[in-house]
Short mmCIF file of C-alpha atoms in Angstrom, two decimals:
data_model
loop_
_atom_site.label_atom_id
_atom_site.label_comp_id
_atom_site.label_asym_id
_atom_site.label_seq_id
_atom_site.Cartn_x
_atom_site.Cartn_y
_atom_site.Cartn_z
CA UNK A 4 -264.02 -26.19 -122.36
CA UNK A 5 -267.25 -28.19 -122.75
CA UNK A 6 -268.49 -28.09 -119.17
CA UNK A 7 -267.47 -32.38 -118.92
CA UNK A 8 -265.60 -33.12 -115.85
CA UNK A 9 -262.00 -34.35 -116.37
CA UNK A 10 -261.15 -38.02 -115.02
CA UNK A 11 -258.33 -38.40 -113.17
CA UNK A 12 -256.44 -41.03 -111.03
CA UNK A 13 -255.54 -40.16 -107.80
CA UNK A 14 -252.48 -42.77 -106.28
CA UNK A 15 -251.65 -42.48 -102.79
CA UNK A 16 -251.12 -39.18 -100.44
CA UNK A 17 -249.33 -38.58 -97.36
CA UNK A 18 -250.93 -36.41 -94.28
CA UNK A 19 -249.25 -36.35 -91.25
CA UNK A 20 -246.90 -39.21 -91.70
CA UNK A 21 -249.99 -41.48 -92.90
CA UNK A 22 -249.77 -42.86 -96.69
CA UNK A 23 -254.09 -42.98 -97.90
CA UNK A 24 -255.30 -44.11 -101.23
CA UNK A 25 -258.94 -43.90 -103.02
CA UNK A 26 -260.10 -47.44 -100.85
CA UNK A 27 -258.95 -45.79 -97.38
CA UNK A 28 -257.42 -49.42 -96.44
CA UNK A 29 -255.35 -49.71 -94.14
CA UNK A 30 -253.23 -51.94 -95.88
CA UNK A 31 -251.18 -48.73 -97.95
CA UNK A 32 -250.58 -47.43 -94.58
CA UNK A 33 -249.15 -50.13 -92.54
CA UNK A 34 -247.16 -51.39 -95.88
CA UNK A 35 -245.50 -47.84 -95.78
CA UNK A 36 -244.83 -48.18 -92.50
CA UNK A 37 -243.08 -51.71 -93.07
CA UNK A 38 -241.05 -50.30 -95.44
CA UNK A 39 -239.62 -47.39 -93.18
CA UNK A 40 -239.38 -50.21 -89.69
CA UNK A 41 -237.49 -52.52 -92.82
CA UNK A 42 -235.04 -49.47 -93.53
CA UNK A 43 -234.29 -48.94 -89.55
CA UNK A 44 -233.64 -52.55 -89.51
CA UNK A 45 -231.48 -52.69 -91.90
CA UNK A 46 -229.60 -49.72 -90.96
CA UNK A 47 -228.85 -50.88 -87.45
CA UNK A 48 -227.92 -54.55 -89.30
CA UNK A 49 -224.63 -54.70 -87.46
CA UNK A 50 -226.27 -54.24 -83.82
CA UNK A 51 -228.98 -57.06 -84.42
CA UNK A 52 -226.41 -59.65 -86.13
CA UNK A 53 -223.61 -58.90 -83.78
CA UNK A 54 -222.82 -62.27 -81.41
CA UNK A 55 -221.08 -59.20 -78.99
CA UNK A 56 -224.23 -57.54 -78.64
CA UNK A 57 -226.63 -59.33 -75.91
CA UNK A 58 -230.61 -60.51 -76.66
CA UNK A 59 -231.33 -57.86 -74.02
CA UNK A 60 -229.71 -55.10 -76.23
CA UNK A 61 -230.79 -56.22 -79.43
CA UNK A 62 -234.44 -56.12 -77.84
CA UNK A 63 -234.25 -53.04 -76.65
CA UNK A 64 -232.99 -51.73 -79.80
CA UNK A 65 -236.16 -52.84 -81.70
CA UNK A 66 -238.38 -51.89 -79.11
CA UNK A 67 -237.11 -48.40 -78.93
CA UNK A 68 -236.62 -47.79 -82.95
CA UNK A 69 -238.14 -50.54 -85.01
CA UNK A 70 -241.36 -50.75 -83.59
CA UNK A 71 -242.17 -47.22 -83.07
CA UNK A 72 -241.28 -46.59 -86.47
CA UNK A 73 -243.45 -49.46 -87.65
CA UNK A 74 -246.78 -49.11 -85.53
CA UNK A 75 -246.75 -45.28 -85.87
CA UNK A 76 -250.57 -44.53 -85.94
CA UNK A 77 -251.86 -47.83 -85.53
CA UNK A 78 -254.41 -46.27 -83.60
CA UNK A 79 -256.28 -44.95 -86.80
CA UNK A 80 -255.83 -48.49 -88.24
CA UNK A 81 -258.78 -50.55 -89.56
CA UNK A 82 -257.20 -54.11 -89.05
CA UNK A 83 -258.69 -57.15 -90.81
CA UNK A 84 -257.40 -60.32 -91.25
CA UNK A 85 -255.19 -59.42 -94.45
CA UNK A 86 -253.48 -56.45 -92.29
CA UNK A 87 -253.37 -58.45 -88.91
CA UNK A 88 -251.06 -60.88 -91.38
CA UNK A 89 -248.62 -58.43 -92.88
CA UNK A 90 -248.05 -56.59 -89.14
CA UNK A 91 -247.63 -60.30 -87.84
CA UNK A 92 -245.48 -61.72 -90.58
CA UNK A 93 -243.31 -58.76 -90.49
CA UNK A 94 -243.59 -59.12 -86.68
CA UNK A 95 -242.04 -62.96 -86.67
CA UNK A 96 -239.60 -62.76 -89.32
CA UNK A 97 -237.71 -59.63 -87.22
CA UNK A 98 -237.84 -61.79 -83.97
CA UNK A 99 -236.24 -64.81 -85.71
CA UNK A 100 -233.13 -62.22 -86.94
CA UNK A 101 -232.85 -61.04 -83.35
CA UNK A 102 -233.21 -64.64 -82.01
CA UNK A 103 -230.81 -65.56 -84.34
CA UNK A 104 -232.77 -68.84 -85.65
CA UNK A 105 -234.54 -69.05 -89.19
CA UNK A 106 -237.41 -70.51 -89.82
CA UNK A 107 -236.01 -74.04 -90.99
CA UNK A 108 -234.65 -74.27 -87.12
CA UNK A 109 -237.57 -73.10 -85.33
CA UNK A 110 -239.57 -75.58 -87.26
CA UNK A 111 -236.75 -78.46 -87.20
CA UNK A 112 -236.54 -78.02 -83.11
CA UNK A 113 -240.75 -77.05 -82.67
CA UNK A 114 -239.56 -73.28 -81.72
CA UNK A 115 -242.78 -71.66 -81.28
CA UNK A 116 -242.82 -68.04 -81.89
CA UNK A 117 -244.42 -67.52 -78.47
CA UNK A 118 -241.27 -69.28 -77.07
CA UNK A 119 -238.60 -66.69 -78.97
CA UNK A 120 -240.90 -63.75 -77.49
CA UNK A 121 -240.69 -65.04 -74.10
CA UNK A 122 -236.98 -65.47 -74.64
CA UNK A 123 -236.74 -61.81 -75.53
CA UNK A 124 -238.98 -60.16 -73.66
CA UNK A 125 -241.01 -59.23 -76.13
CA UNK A 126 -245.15 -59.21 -76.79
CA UNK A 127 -247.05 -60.02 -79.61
CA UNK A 128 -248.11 -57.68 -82.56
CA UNK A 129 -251.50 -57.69 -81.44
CA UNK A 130 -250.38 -56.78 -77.73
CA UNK A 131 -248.37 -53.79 -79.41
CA UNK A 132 -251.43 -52.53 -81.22
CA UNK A 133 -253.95 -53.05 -78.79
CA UNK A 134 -251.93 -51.17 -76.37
CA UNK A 135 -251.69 -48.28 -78.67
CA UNK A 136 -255.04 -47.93 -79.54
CA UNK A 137 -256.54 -48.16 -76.46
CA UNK A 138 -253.86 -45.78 -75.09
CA UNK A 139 -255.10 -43.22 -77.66
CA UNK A 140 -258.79 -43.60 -77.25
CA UNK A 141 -258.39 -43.34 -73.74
CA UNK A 142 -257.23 -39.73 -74.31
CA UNK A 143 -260.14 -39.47 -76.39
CA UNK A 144 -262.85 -39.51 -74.09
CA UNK A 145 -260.17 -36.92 -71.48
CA UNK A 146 -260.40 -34.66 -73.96
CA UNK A 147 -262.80 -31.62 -74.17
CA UNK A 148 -266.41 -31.99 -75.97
CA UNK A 149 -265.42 -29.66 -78.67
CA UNK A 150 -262.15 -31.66 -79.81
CA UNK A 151 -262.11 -33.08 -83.18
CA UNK A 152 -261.01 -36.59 -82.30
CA UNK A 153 -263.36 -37.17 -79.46
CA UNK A 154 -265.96 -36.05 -81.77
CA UNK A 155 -264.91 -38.76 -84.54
CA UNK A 156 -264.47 -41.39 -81.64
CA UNK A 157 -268.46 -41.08 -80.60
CA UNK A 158 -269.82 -40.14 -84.10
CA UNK A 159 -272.10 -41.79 -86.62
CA UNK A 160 -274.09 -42.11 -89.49
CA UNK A 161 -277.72 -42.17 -89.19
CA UNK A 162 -278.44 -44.55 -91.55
CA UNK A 163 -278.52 -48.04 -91.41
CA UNK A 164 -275.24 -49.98 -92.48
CA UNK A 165 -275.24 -51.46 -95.88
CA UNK A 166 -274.70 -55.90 -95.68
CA UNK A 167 -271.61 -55.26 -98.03
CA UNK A 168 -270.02 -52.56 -96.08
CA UNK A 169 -266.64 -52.60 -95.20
CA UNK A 170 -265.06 -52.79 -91.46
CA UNK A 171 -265.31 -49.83 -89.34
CA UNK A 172 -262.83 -48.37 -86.88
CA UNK A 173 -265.00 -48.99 -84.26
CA UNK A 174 -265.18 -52.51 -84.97
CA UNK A 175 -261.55 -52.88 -84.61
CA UNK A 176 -261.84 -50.79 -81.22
CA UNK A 177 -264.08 -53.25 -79.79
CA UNK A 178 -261.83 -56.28 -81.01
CA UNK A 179 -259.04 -54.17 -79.03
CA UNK A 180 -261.21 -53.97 -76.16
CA UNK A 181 -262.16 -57.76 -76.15
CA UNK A 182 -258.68 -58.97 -76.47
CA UNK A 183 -257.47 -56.88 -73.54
CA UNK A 184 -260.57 -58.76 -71.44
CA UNK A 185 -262.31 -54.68 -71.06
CA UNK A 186 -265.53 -54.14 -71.72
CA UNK A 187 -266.88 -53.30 -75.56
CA UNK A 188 -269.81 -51.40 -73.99
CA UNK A 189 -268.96 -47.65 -73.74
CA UNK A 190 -270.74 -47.39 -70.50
CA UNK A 191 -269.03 -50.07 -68.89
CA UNK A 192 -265.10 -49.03 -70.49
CA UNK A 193 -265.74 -45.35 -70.87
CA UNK A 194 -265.78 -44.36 -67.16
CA UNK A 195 -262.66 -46.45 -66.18
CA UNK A 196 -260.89 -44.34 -69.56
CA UNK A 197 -261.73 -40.82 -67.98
CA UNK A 198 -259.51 -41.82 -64.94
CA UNK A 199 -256.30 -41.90 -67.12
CA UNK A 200 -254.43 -44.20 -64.08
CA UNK A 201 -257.02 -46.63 -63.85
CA UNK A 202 -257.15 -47.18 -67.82
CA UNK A 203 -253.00 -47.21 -68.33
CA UNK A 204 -253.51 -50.32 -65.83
CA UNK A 205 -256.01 -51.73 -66.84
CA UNK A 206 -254.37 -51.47 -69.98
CA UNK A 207 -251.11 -53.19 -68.89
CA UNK A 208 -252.74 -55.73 -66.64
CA UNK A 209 -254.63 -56.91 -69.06
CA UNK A 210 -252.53 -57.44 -71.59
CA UNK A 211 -249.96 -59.05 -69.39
CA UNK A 212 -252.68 -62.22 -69.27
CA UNK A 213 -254.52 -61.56 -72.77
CA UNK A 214 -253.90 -64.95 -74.34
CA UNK A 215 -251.38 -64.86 -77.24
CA UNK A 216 -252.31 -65.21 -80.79
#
């Protein structure tokens, strides 16, 4: 009634399957998203802890439900080193279950976590993500002039970058791009992207001798 603004607290909201908070971290999102790939998990216990049901199986299981469920929009993620850890963590501790080894063994017999992947045919978290970003922003730059996320994908801020400002989407593009051995430039990556082909190999080439982390 006195013209003074009201203070509120505003927690976390949900658009378009993505949980956001006041600090626009990634970390609410990709916690959310652990939560739902834990629930999956969990429901399809019986498959994964089965001795009748094949490592092939089992890994095609999780390929097909857990980690869609997990790494839906990781292409919008901002990933530093705190995020990389939970995705990686959650990552390792799933292929152990499906392994069927705990971490006392694997560290008993030197199991590397490389070693279980191989053994399952599965990549690493960072191949996952990589994969799916780059596979997005590739149909970025296909898409026409006037469409909102190309327009995001190419904008900026004319003003100079504070020294205590936080990581930028683009930063974690170019990580993306430099892990998968492709140029960070956008003259150099951008025309192999607008032949969609010739960027879903590049893509998968790539990543089949990006070195594992």
């Amino acid at each position: 009634q006195d013209g003074s603004s009201i203070p509120f607290e505003l927690g976390t909201l949900k658009y378009l399957g993505q949980v956001h908070d006041m600090s626009l971290s990634s970390s609410v999102a990709i916690k959310a998203r652990i939560e739902k790939a834990n629930q999956k998990f969990g429901a399809l216990g019986r498959v994964f802890r089965s001795r009748h049901v094949s490592r092939e199986a089992k890994s095609q299981c999780y390929r097909a439900v857990i980690l869609p469920t997990l790494l839906f929009g990781a292409h919008t993620w901002i990933l530093r080193a705190e995020e990389w850890r939970l995705l990686e963590n959650y990552h390792h501790a799933r292929v152990r279950q499906i392994a069927n080894v705990n971490l006392w063994i694997t560290r008993r017999h030197r199991i590397s976590t490389n070693t279980l992947l191989a053994r399952l045919g599965l990549r690493t978290m960072r191949q996952y993500v990589a994969d799916a970003a780059l596979s997005w922003i590739g149909k970025c730059v296909r898409m026409e002039a006037f469409r909102l996320p190309r327009q995001l994908l190419f904008s900026w801020i004319r003003r100079p970058r504070s020294r205590y400002a936080t990581k930028t989407h683009g930063a974690t593009i170019r990580e993306h791009l430099r892990y998968c051995l492709l140029p960070d430039d956008p003259d150099a990556w951008i025309p192999i992207a607008q032949n969609a082909s010739l960027w879903r190999q590049s893509i998968k080439e790539n990543l089949d001798v990006a070195r594992p982390r």
